[in-house]
Amino acid sequence: MKKILLVLCSVLVLALLIAGCGGSETKSEDGKTVLKVGATPVPHAELLNFVKPQLAKEGVDLQIIEFSDYVKPNLSLNDKEIDANFFQHIPYLESFNEEKGTHLVNAGGIHYEPFGLYPGTETSLDNIDNATIAVPNDTTNEARALLLLQDNGYITLKDGVGLTATTKDIVENPHNITFVELEAAQVPRTLPEVSFGVLNGNYAMEAGLTVADDALLYESDDSEAAATYVNVIAVKEGNENLPKIKALVDTLKSDEIKQFINDNYNGGVIPYK
């Protein structure tokens, strides 16, 4: 009897292990493979909604979870609440991993969003003397904002600071600019209170602003920034080659999505080459 019980227990444990391994591919009621992707609303969630029908044809049930900030999507991914996210560029991803101890990786580059300086209470850079400029306060995006201003001759940063630059690294400020450091999502909301604001592309678009029509300064699409700040599909390390992840990346890099981007975002989103 003891031997029989031992065998039954062994079989039960093995069955549970097999079930646990198979549970990584959740199925929807109609048998499709569930793929949960976190994204900021514009343009990321919009692009995901555009490819959702195509992925359904390939047997993938794309479920889109929208986030309004840059921290929760990575924490949710790290905690396995979602399978992937789509909102960030590689320098931010690498900085987040270093700061939070996460192990998230790039599964594929999709598009680039030019960073721009937009009007606030002032509408011309002729009035930049003694201006207040709102910039994102996270490490990589603050550096990107400062580098944009340096590249256009408004400030000078310490040699070699690159993507780690903060306002403390400004060595020349001939226009006596005051910088207001804010969480990236807050910058558009402060435009009525500051002279200018440097905005991430997605938050500019959410605020109804476009690079072509509204930005006073912006990164060119053939610049080093275009390659450096490509927006990616991020996943937990080891999941980048899962079939459903590869299907998502391939669909987002298709000619159809490139045409959709070019037709709808007025230069604010540029397909990654």
XYZ file of N, CA and C in Angstrom:
819
model
N 0.835 -1.216 0.000
C 0.000 0.000 0.000
C 0.863 1.257 0.000
N 1.968 1.206 0.824
C 2.855 2.368 0.873
C 3.474 2.642 -0.493
N 3.845 1.540 -1.188
C 4.448 1.717 -2.509
C 3.453 2.331 -3.477
N 2.194 1.881 -3.385
C 1.158 2.423 -4.273
C 0.951 3.907 -4.015
N 0.890 4.283 -2.727
C 0.722 5.693 -2.370
C 1.896 6.530 -2.857
N 3.118 5.952 -2.738
C 4.308 6.671 -3.179
C 4.265 6.912 -4.676
N 3.853 5.898 -5.424
C 3.751 6.033 -6.877
C 2.709 7.077 -7.241
N 1.535 7.027 -6.553
C 0.469 7.988 -6.838
C 0.918 9.418 -6.553
N 1.650 9.600 -5.463
C 2.149 10.942 -5.115
C 3.138 11.436 -6.161
N 3.994 10.525 -6.630
C 4.984 10.898 -7.640
C 4.298 11.331 -8.937
N 3.269 10.585 -9.319
C 2.515 10.915 -10.527
C 1.841 12.275 -10.379
N 1.270 12.518 -9.179
C 0.590 13.779 -8.933
C 1.559 14.959 -9.020
N 2.737 14.812 -8.401
C 3.746 15.876 -8.448
C 4.174 16.142 -9.882
N 4.416 15.064 -10.650
C 4.819 15.219 -12.042
C 3.746 15.930 -12.846
N 2.498 15.596 -12.594
C 1.391 16.238 -13.320
C 1.325 17.726 -13.002
N 1.549 18.054 -11.744
C 1.521 19.463 -11.351
C 2.658 20.236 -11.991
N 3.843 19.597 -12.066
C 4.983 20.257 -12.706
C 4.723 20.508 -14.175
N 4.161 19.518 -14.839
C 3.840 19.664 -16.264
C 2.819 20.756 -16.459
N 1.809 20.778 -15.603
C 0.770 21.803 -15.707
C 1.365 23.176 -15.488
N 2.310 23.267 -14.516
C 2.937 24.553 -14.239
C 3.738 25.044 -15.414
N 4.465 24.139 -16.083
C 5.253 24.537 -17.244
C 4.355 24.970 -18.378
N 3.261 24.265 -18.563
C 2.362 24.603 -19.664
C 1.577 25.859 -19.422
N 1.487 26.318 -18.145
C 0.673 27.472 -17.810
C 1.214 28.785 -18.305
N 2.446 28.833 -18.847
C 3.028 30.081 -19.317
C 2.318 30.614 -20.555
N 1.594 29.754 -21.268
C 0.849 30.167 -22.453
C -0.640 30.117 -22.142
N -1.168 31.210 -21.594
C -2.579 31.284 -21.259
C -3.409 31.347 -22.531
N -4.525 30.643 -22.537
C -5.403 30.624 -23.708
C -6.700 31.372 -23.412
N -7.214 32.061 -24.418
C -8.509 32.724 -24.290
C -9.615 31.704 -24.532
N -10.859 32.127 -24.370
C -11.989 31.206 -24.513
C -12.067 30.614 -25.919
N -11.626 31.370 -26.914
C -11.675 30.839 -28.282
C -10.389 30.132 -28.700
N -9.515 29.858 -27.711
C -8.321 29.062 -27.987
C -7.103 29.835 -28.430
N -7.185 31.154 -28.497
C -6.031 31.960 -28.904
C -5.055 32.123 -27.735
N -3.787 32.344 -28.070
C -2.762 32.588 -27.059
C -2.875 34.017 -26.560
N -3.044 34.193 -25.249
C -3.208 35.519 -24.665
C -1.859 36.224 -24.571
N -1.836 37.469 -25.019
C -0.641 38.303 -24.940
C -1.030 39.639 -24.316
N -0.603 39.865 -23.070
C -0.916 41.094 -22.361
C 0.241 42.074 -22.516
N -0.066 43.243 -23.083
C 0.974 44.242 -23.340
C 0.582 45.566 -22.694
N 1.457 46.096 -21.863
C 1.243 47.404 -21.253
C 1.766 48.491 -22.171
N 1.053 49.621 -22.239
C 1.464 50.694 -23.143
C 0.927 52.029 -22.667
N 1.640 53.101 -23.001
C 1.087 54.437 -22.829
C 0.130 54.696 -23.995
N -0.863 55.567 -23.789
C -1.962 55.686 -24.759
C -1.557 56.073 -26.178
N -0.735 57.139 -26.308
C -0.399 57.665 -27.635
C 1.117 57.708 -27.781
N 1.660 57.124 -28.863
C 0.977 56.376 -29.916
C 0.924 54.874 -29.654
N 1.516 54.436 -28.548
C 1.770 53.012 -28.359
C 0.503 52.165 -28.342
N -0.470 52.531 -27.515
C -1.712 51.762 -27.471
C -2.461 51.859 -28.803
N -2.366 53.010 -29.452
C -3.020 53.166 -30.758
C -2.411 52.205 -31.784
N -1.092 52.080 -31.777
C -0.430 51.164 -32.706
C -0.795 49.712 -32.389
N -0.882 49.400 -31.107
C -1.264 48.037 -30.725
C -2.693 47.722 -31.156
N -3.592 48.679 -30.995
C -4.968 48.454 -31.438
C -5.049 48.253 -32.944
N -4.176 48.926 -33.672
C -4.168 48.780 -35.134
C -3.766 47.363 -35.550
N -2.800 46.769 -34.824
C -2.326 45.426 -35.221
C -3.102 44.303 -34.543
N -3.980 44.627 -33.629
C -4.730 43.599 -32.901
C -5.467 42.626 -33.831
N -6.184 43.111 -34.866
C -6.875 42.174 -35.757
C -5.923 41.232 -36.509
N -4.761 41.746 -36.913
C -3.802 40.900 -37.616
C -3.266 39.813 -36.698
N -2.976 40.154 -35.461
C -2.489 39.152 -34.515
C -3.556 38.111 -34.219
N -4.815 38.527 -34.196
C -5.911 37.574 -33.973
C -5.922 36.511 -35.066
N -5.634 36.924 -36.304
C -5.583 35.978 -37.421
C -4.450 34.965 -37.234
N -3.427 35.372 -36.471
C -2.283 34.491 -36.231
C -2.438 33.705 -34.934
N -3.633 33.789 -34.334
C -3.903 33.011 -33.136
C -3.472 33.655 -31.837
N -3.251 34.987 -31.869
C -2.823 35.706 -30.663
C -3.917 36.676 -30.231
N -4.355 36.541 -28.985
C -5.348 37.448 -28.412
C -4.599 38.573 -27.697
N -4.401 39.691 -28.384
C -3.673 40.823 -27.819
C -4.574 41.594 -26.858
N -4.146 41.679 -25.610
C -4.880 42.435 -24.581
C -4.010 43.616 -24.164
N -4.543 44.827 -24.323
C -3.773 46.054 -24.126
C -4.135 46.684 -22.788
N -3.131 46.914 -21.955
C -3.331 47.546 -20.651
C -2.643 48.904 -20.698
N -3.402 49.985 -20.538
C -2.827 51.321 -20.661
C -2.291 51.833 -19.326
N -1.151 52.499 -19.397
C -0.510 53.131 -18.246
C -0.291 54.608 -18.561
N -0.246 55.434 -17.528
C -0.079 56.865 -17.734
C 1.283 57.375 -17.281
N 2.163 56.453 -16.859
C 3.485 56.874 -16.402
C 4.531 55.915 -16.945
N 5.802 56.148 -16.561
C 6.907 55.360 -17.086
C 7.460 54.332 -16.093
N 6.862 54.226 -14.907
C 7.391 53.326 -13.893
C 6.552 52.052 -13.777
N 5.241 52.211 -13.654
C 4.364 51.055 -13.443
C 4.433 50.011 -14.568
N 4.572 50.417 -15.847
C 4.632 49.380 -16.887
C 5.814 48.430 -16.712
N 6.952 48.944 -16.245
C 8.109 48.071 -16.033
C 7.962 47.234 -14.768
N 7.389 47.810 -13.731
C 7.169 47.028 -12.511
C 6.171 45.901 -12.772
N 5.122 46.203 -13.532
C 4.128 45.175 -13.863
C 4.742 44.075 -14.713
N 5.635 44.457 -15.622
C 6.313 43.462 -16.454
C 7.228 42.594 -15.599
N 7.964 43.217 -14.709
C 8.872 42.471 -13.846
C 8.115 41.506 -12.935
N 6.901 41.904 -12.526
C 6.083 41.069 -11.644
C 5.217 40.066 -12.411
N 5.397 39.978 -13.716
C 4.705 39.024 -14.588
C 3.204 39.269 -14.672
N 2.779 40.513 -14.388
C 1.369 40.865 -14.550
C 1.028 41.086 -16.014
N 2.042 41.409 -16.813
C 1.894 41.546 -18.261
C 3.036 40.791 -18.930
N 2.887 40.521 -20.225
C 3.901 39.753 -20.958
C 4.958 40.639 -21.604
N 4.591 41.882 -21.883
C 5.499 42.804 -22.567
C 4.999 44.214 -22.310
N 5.852 45.192 -22.603
C 5.350 46.556 -22.611
C 5.930 47.324 -23.786
N 5.300 48.461 -24.079
C 5.652 49.232 -25.269
C 5.458 50.707 -24.929
N 6.573 51.369 -24.557
C 6.479 52.786 -24.226
C 7.837 53.471 -24.147
N 8.923 52.689 -24.064
C 10.200 53.251 -23.658
C 11.302 53.043 -24.692
N 12.354 53.856 -24.545
C 13.537 53.664 -25.377
C 14.594 52.902 -24.579
N 15.642 52.473 -25.276
C 16.642 51.593 -24.668
C 17.398 52.259 -23.516
N 17.842 53.522 -23.642
C 18.544 54.122 -22.493
C 17.693 54.150 -21.225
N 16.380 54.415 -21.377
C 15.521 54.403 -20.185
C 15.413 52.990 -19.626
N 15.267 52.008 -20.500
C 15.167 50.613 -20.073
C 16.413 50.195 -19.299
N 17.584 50.546 -19.827
C 18.836 50.171 -19.174
C 18.987 50.891 -17.836
N 18.603 52.157 -17.805
C 18.677 52.930 -16.560
C 17.735 52.348 -15.510
N 16.533 51.957 -15.923
C 15.550 51.374 -15.007
C 16.074 50.064 -14.425
N 16.643 49.219 -15.276
C 17.210 47.956 -14.798
C 18.280 48.198 -13.741
N 19.125 49.177 -13.988
C 20.215 49.462 -13.065
C 19.689 49.997 -11.736
N 18.697 50.866 -11.798
C 18.176 51.486 -10.584
C 17.285 50.549 -9.770
N 16.513 49.709 -10.466
C 15.515 48.878 -9.780
C 15.928 47.410 -9.630
N 17.029 47.021 -10.272
C 17.457 45.631 -10.178
C 16.614 44.671 -10.990
N 15.905 45.192 -11.982
C 15.077 44.344 -12.841
C 15.925 43.761 -13.980
N 15.343 42.793 -14.690
C 16.045 42.156 -15.801
C 15.119 42.157 -17.026
N 14.899 43.340 -17.550
C 14.044 43.520 -18.709
C 14.918 43.770 -19.930
N 14.492 43.258 -21.078
C 15.327 43.361 -22.282
C 14.513 43.829 -23.476
N 15.225 44.300 -24.473
C 14.650 44.758 -25.728
C 14.349 43.560 -26.628
N 13.092 43.423 -27.033
C 12.708 42.338 -27.946
C 12.595 42.822 -29.389
N 12.712 44.135 -29.611
C 12.634 44.660 -30.980
C 12.311 46.138 -31.010
N 13.051 46.892 -31.828
C 12.807 48.319 -31.990
C 11.678 48.571 -32.974
N 10.789 49.516 -32.652
C 9.597 49.738 -33.466
C 9.576 51.129 -34.109
N 9.758 52.176 -33.307
C 9.688 53.519 -33.877
C 10.480 54.500 -33.032
N 10.621 55.705 -33.558
C 11.343 56.777 -32.881
C 10.427 57.985 -32.782
N 10.447 58.629 -31.610
C 9.639 59.838 -31.404
C 10.568 61.016 -31.131
N 10.668 61.970 -32.046
C 11.564 63.110 -31.829
C 11.196 63.879 -30.561
N 12.182 64.165 -29.760
C 12.038 65.015 -28.583
C 11.920 66.454 -29.067
N 11.080 67.242 -28.431
C 10.939 68.617 -28.889
C 10.778 69.608 -27.751
N 11.138 70.860 -28.028
C 10.886 71.965 -27.109
C 9.672 72.716 -27.613
N 8.672 72.867 -26.748
C 7.380 73.426 -27.146
C 7.099 74.736 -26.398
N 6.277 75.610 -27.001
C 5.941 76.880 -26.352
C 5.139 76.678 -25.081
N 5.388 77.574 -24.127
C 4.552 77.662 -22.940
C 3.933 79.045 -22.929
N 4.387 79.874 -22.006
C 3.913 81.265 -22.002
C 4.605 82.099 -23.068
N 5.734 81.577 -23.587
C 6.448 82.246 -24.675
C 6.323 81.414 -25.951
N 6.224 82.085 -27.069
C 6.048 81.384 -28.347
C 7.240 81.522 -29.277
N 8.291 82.210 -28.838
C 9.476 82.405 -29.663
C 10.731 82.257 -28.823
N 11.739 81.628 -29.399
C 13.016 81.486 -28.708
C 13.777 82.803 -28.630
N 13.279 83.834 -29.280
C 13.856 85.166 -29.102
C 13.701 85.635 -27.661
N 12.765 85.002 -26.945
C 12.486 85.388 -25.559
C 13.036 84.377 -24.554
N 14.130 83.718 -24.916
C 14.662 82.670 -24.041
C 15.474 83.229 -22.865
N 15.888 84.467 -22.936
C 16.612 85.061 -21.809
C 15.732 85.042 -20.554
N 16.309 84.510 -19.459
C 15.610 84.418 -18.162
C 14.355 83.546 -18.220
N 14.297 82.652 -19.198
C 13.127 81.780 -19.350
C 13.133 80.664 -18.304
N 11.959 80.118 -18.057
C 11.833 78.876 -17.286
C 11.486 77.764 -18.261
N 12.204 76.653 -18.174
C 11.971 75.525 -19.086
C 11.733 74.271 -18.264
N 10.577 73.635 -18.462
C 10.258 72.377 -17.790
C 10.884 71.217 -18.554
N 11.533 70.316 -17.821
C 12.176 69.147 -18.428
C 11.827 67.904 -17.622
N 11.838 66.710 -18.248
C 11.603 65.473 -17.490
C 12.692 65.276 -16.442
N 12.363 64.662 -15.323
C 13.337 64.514 -14.243
C 13.969 63.133 -14.166
N 13.554 62.178 -15.019
C 14.232 60.884 -15.004
C 15.552 61.008 -15.749
N 16.517 60.198 -15.370
C 17.898 60.393 -15.785
C 18.074 60.529 -17.288
N 17.591 59.552 -18.052
C 17.876 59.574 -19.482
C 17.116 60.668 -20.215
N 15.869 60.908 -19.837
C 15.091 61.914 -20.551
C 15.498 63.341 -20.181
N 15.950 63.555 -18.950
C 16.468 64.873 -18.599
C 17.737 65.153 -19.396
N 18.605 64.159 -19.491
C 19.829 64.322 -20.279
C 19.493 64.623 -21.734
N 18.527 63.932 -22.250
C 18.126 64.126 -23.646
C 17.629 65.552 -23.871
N 16.854 66.079 -22.923
C 16.354 67.450 -23.023
C 17.505 68.447 -22.999
N 18.456 68.234 -22.097
C 19.592 69.147 -21.970
C 20.499 69.070 -23.194
N 20.664 67.879 -23.739
C 21.486 67.726 -24.941
C 20.850 68.431 -26.139
N 19.517 68.409 -26.209
C 18.821 69.130 -27.276
C 19.124 70.622 -27.186
N 19.091 71.166 -25.979
C 19.376 72.590 -25.790
C 20.851 72.902 -26.045
N 21.721 71.978 -25.648
C 23.147 72.190 -25.917
C 23.432 72.149 -27.418
N 22.832 71.195 -28.110
C 23.064 71.067 -29.550
C 22.631 72.313 -30.314
N 21.704 73.062 -29.734
C 21.227 74.278 -30.380
C 21.845 75.549 -29.788
N 22.869 75.370 -28.950
C 23.660 76.493 -28.493
C 23.137 77.279 -27.318
N 22.160 76.743 -26.583
C 21.572 77.512 -25.482
C 22.237 77.274 -24.135
N 22.864 76.112 -23.951
C 23.614 75.815 -22.734
C 24.851 75.017 -23.117
N 25.763 74.853 -22.146
C 26.922 73.973 -22.326
C 27.006 73.048 -21.124
N 27.203 71.756 -21.395
C 27.316 70.743 -20.339
C 28.773 70.334 -20.143
N 29.066 69.742 -18.998
C 30.398 69.195 -18.754
C 30.743 68.187 -19.834
N 32.008 68.149 -20.190
C 32.452 67.177 -21.183
C 32.193 65.753 -20.699
N 31.659 64.943 -21.591
C 31.528 63.516 -21.325
C 30.346 63.076 -20.504
N 29.452 63.995 -20.087
C 28.333 63.555 -19.244
C 27.299 62.765 -20.041
N 27.107 63.111 -21.311
C 26.229 62.341 -22.179
C 24.860 62.077 -21.598
N 24.455 60.791 -21.584
C 23.106 60.409 -21.166
C 22.912 60.400 -19.658
N 23.933 60.825 -18.919
C 23.783 60.940 -17.466
C 23.641 62.400 -17.037
N 23.570 63.308 -17.990
C 23.554 64.743 -17.671
C 22.319 65.145 -16.873
N 22.544 66.023 -15.902
C 21.455 66.662 -15.159
C 21.731 68.161 -15.160
N 20.831 68.916 -14.578
C 21.022 70.363 -14.536
C 22.278 70.741 -13.741
N 22.757 69.853 -12.871
C 23.977 70.131 -12.113
C 25.215 70.097 -13.005
N 25.068 69.536 -14.212
C 26.201 69.432 -15.132
C 26.274 70.599 -16.118
N 25.409 71.592 -15.962
C 25.453 72.766 -16.826
C 26.608 73.669 -16.380
N 27.532 73.929 -17.295
C 28.685 74.778 -16.957
C 28.562 76.173 -17.569
N 27.746 76.303 -18.586
C 27.491 77.620 -19.168
C 26.003 77.765 -19.436
N 25.439 78.866 -18.945
C 24.010 79.137 -19.093
C 23.845 80.623 -19.433
N 24.289 81.007 -20.634
C 24.346 82.433 -20.982
C 22.992 83.124 -21.010
N 21.914 82.355 -21.144
C 20.581 82.966 -21.198
C 19.887 82.969 -19.836
N 20.620 82.512 -18.808
C 20.081 82.505 -17.444
C 18.748 81.757 -17.379
N 18.744 80.564 -17.978
C 17.540 79.726 -17.989
C 17.364 79.065 -16.630
N 16.141 79.038 -16.136
C 15.790 78.290 -14.929
C 15.082 77.006 -15.352
N 15.571 75.883 -14.857
C 14.997 74.590 -15.239
C 14.060 74.079 -14.146
N 12.894 73.618 -14.581
C 11.895 73.042 -13.680
C 11.843 71.548 -13.980
N 12.315 70.718 -13.045
C 12.418 69.275 -13.260
C 11.161 68.578 -12.742
N 10.481 67.854 -13.652
C 9.202 67.234 -13.324
C 9.132 65.814 -13.879
N 8.263 64.995 -13.285
C 7.964 63.690 -13.885
C 7.461 63.936 -15.305
N 7.916 63.122 -16.248
C 7.697 63.395 -17.672
C 6.235 63.665 -18.018
N 5.321 62.921 -17.406
C 3.896 63.092 -17.720
C 3.360 64.439 -17.263
N 4.054 65.081 -16.321
C 3.580 66.358 -15.790
C 4.007 67.553 -16.646
N 5.035 67.376 -17.468
C 5.582 68.518 -18.221
C 4.534 69.202 -19.100
N 3.728 68.464 -19.894
C 2.735 69.166 -20.729
C 1.738 69.981 -19.916
N 1.414 69.509 -18.721
C 0.411 70.189 -17.893
C 0.924 71.509 -17.318
N 2.252 71.675 -17.315
C 2.822 72.898 -16.749
C 3.103 73.955 -17.810
N 2.839 73.667 -19.075
C 3.149 74.630 -20.137
C 2.500 76.002 -19.910
N 1.287 76.085 -19.360
C 0.729 77.417 -19.101
C 1.457 78.200 -18.008
N 2.382 77.530 -17.315
C 3.052 78.169 -16.172
C 4.546 78.387 -16.391
N 5.102 77.848 -17.488
C 6.527 78.001 -17.776
C 6.705 78.598 -19.161
N 7.914 79.083 -19.429
C 8.166 79.700 -20.736
C 8.124 78.657 -21.854
N 8.777 77.530 -21.614
C 8.850 76.455 -22.604
C 8.884 75.111 -21.867
N 8.623 74.038 -22.600
C 8.741 72.706 -22.035
C 9.356 71.761 -23.043
N 10.216 70.866 -22.572
C 10.788 69.832 -23.441
C 10.020 68.547 -23.172
N 9.363 68.042 -24.214
C 8.412 66.937 -24.045
C 8.845 65.678 -24.770
N 8.588 64.535 -24.124
C 8.640 63.246 -24.820
C 7.577 63.235 -25.904
N 7.855 62.533 -26.990
C 6.940 62.531 -28.122
C 5.534 62.077 -27.782
N 5.410 61.021 -26.965
C 4.068 60.510 -26.681
C 3.251 61.509 -25.861
N 3.900 62.181 -24.899
C 3.160 63.147 -24.094
C 2.831 64.402 -24.889
N 3.688 64.766 -25.830
C 3.368 65.897 -26.707
C 2.118 65.590 -27.515
N 2.060 64.387 -28.070
C 0.903 64.002 -28.889
C -0.370 63.929 -28.062
N -0.263 63.422 -26.824
C -1.433 63.379 -25.954
C -1.959 64.778 -25.662
N -1.045 65.755 -25.671
C -1.436 67.146 -25.417
C -1.881 67.862 -26.687
N -1.942 67.130 -27.813
C -2.383 67.726 -29.070
C -1.310 68.515 -29.795
N -0.042 68.261 -29.454
C 1.073 68.974 -30.074
C 1.794 68.069 -31.065
N 2.296 68.643 -32.146
C 3.056 67.872 -33.125
C 4.402 68.535 -33.374
N 5.375 67.709 -33.710
C 6.714 68.213 -34.024
C 6.651 69.184 -35.194
N 5.943 68.794 -36.250
C 5.922 69.602 -37.466
C 5.276 70.965 -37.263
N 4.219 71.011 -36.467
C 3.448 72.258 -36.346
C 3.778 73.086 -35.112
N 4.264 72.462 -34.042
C 4.343 73.173 -32.770
C 5.738 73.282 -32.158
N 6.623 72.329 -32.422
C 7.927 72.328 -31.761
C 8.804 73.474 -32.259
N 9.482 74.130 -31.327
C 10.425 75.199 -31.675
C 11.819 74.634 -31.917
N 12.118 73.518 -31.284
C 13.350 72.761 -31.502
C 12.988 71.283 -31.470
N 13.647 70.478 -32.290
C 13.414 69.034 -32.215
C 14.571 68.279 -32.845
N 14.685 67.012 -32.449
C 15.727 66.148 -32.984
C 15.384 65.754 -34.413
N 16.386 65.704 -35.269
C 16.145 65.306 -36.658
C 16.083 63.785 -36.755
N 15.354 63.283 -37.763
C 15.162 61.828 -37.868
C 16.401 61.092 -38.360
N 17.443 61.832 -38.791
C 18.683 61.171 -39.194
C 19.797 61.412 -38.178
N 19.414 61.871 -36.992
C 20.393 62.152 -35.948
C 20.767 60.883 -35.191
N 21.815 60.996 -34.390
C 22.200 59.885 -33.519
C 21.078 59.540 -32.560
N 20.298 60.547 -32.164
C 19.189 60.325 -31.237
C 18.159 59.368 -31.818
N 17.963 59.427 -33.149
C 16.963 58.565 -33.781
C 17.291 57.092 -33.584
N 18.578 56.767 -33.569
C 18.985 55.381 -33.327
C 19.046 55.074 -31.838
N 19.479 56.047 -31.057
C 19.663 55.837 -29.625
C 18.339 55.663 -28.896
N 17.327 56.455 -29.306
C 16.079 56.514 -28.546
C 14.917 55.793 -29.231
N 15.220 54.764 -29.986
C 14.157 53.984 -30.610
C 13.283 53.350 -29.524
N 11.970 53.416 -29.698
C 11.028 52.798 -28.754
C 10.944 51.299 -29.034
N 10.941 50.506 -27.981
C 11.063 49.064 -28.129
C 9.932 48.315 -27.428
N 9.768 47.078 -27.851
C 8.979 46.112 -27.093
C 9.899 45.528 -26.032
N 9.529 45.671 -24.765
C 10.350 45.146 -23.671
C 9.690 43.921 -23.054
N 10.514 42.956 -22.668
C 10.035 41.725 -22.035
C 11.006 41.335 -20.929
N 10.600 40.392 -20.106
C 11.532 39.840 -19.122
C 12.606 39.040 -19.853
N 13.818 39.132 -19.344
C 14.933 38.417 -19.950
C 14.597 36.927 -20.086
N 14.835 36.391 -21.272
C 14.534 34.992 -21.556
C 13.251 34.782 -22.327
N 12.407 35.834 -22.414
C 11.125 35.711 -23.118
C 11.131 36.345 -24.492
N 12.279 36.896 -24.896
C 12.307 37.653 -26.149
C 12.079 36.799 -27.395
N 12.260 35.496 -27.286
C 12.068 34.626 -28.454
C 10.783 33.804 -28.389
N 9.908 34.101 -27.429
C 8.620 33.414 -27.401
C 7.867 33.694 -28.702
N 7.174 32.700 -29.263
C 6.471 32.911 -30.533
C 5.512 34.098 -30.517
N 4.784 34.297 -29.417
C 3.815 35.395 -29.383
C 4.515 36.759 -29.345
N 5.694 36.825 -28.732
C 6.460 38.072 -28.714
C 7.020 38.360 -30.098
N 7.541 37.347 -30.745
C 8.082 37.538 -32.090
C 6.982 37.922 -33.073
N 5.785 37.358 -32.894
C 4.650 37.721 -33.749
C 4.282 39.188 -33.561
N 4.302 39.658 -32.312
C 3.995 41.062 -32.028
C 5.011 41.983 -32.677
N 6.288 41.699 -32.497
C 7.342 42.551 -33.055
C 7.272 42.568 -34.578
N 7.123 41.402 -35.182
C 7.063 41.333 -36.651
C 5.884 42.127 -37.193
N 4.749 42.050 -36.514
C 3.556 42.764 -36.978
C 3.741 44.274 -36.839
N 4.384 44.706 -35.758
C 4.611 46.133 -35.543
C 5.684 46.713 -36.470
N 6.437 45.839 -37.124
C 7.467 46.291 -38.056
C 7.039 46.110 -39.516
N 5.774 45.765 -39.722
C 5.285 45.491 -41.078
C 5.115 46.775 -41.884
N 5.000 46.636 -43.185
C 4.785 47.788 -44.064
C 3.460 48.474 -43.753
N 2.455 47.695 -43.335
C 1.144 48.273 -43.018
C 1.226 49.234 -41.842
N 1.969 48.851 -40.795
C 2.071 49.731 -39.629
C 2.919 50.949 -39.948
N 3.934 50.785 -40.791
C 4.756 51.924 -41.195
C 3.911 52.947 -41.945
N 3.037 52.458 -42.808
C 2.160 53.369 -43.550
C 1.176 54.049 -42.607
N 0.648 53.298 -41.652
C -0.273 53.867 -40.667
C 0.411 54.985 -39.873
N 1.650 54.750 -39.474
C 2.409 55.763 -38.737
C 2.608 57.014 -39.583
N 3.043 56.831 -40.807
C 3.314 57.980 -41.670
C 2.052 58.769 -41.998
N 0.914 58.090 -42.033
C -0.345 58.754 -42.376
C -0.977 59.490 -41.195
N -0.588 59.132 -39.964
C -1.364 59.606 -38.816
C -0.635 60.477 -37.794
N 0.693 60.572 -37.852
C 1.378 61.232 -36.742
C 2.184 62.472 -37.130
N 2.075 62.919 -38.350
C 2.624 64.221 -38.748
C 4.064 64.441 -38.281
N 4.895 63.425 -38.438
C 6.294 63.546 -38.069
C 6.604 63.289 -36.612
N 5.568 63.094 -35.801
C 5.789 62.869 -34.378
C 6.200 61.444 -34.051
N 5.989 60.531 -34.993
C 6.399 59.145 -34.854
C 7.052 58.747 -36.178
N 8.220 58.126 -36.094
C 8.946 57.746 -37.293
C 9.284 56.253 -37.196
N 8.866 55.442 -38.181
C 9.177 54.011 -38.132
C 10.676 53.761 -38.040
N 11.040 52.802 -37.220
C 12.459 52.456 -37.064
C 12.920 51.650 -38.261
N 14.025 52.035 -38.825
C 14.532 51.360 -40.042
C 15.339 50.128 -39.674
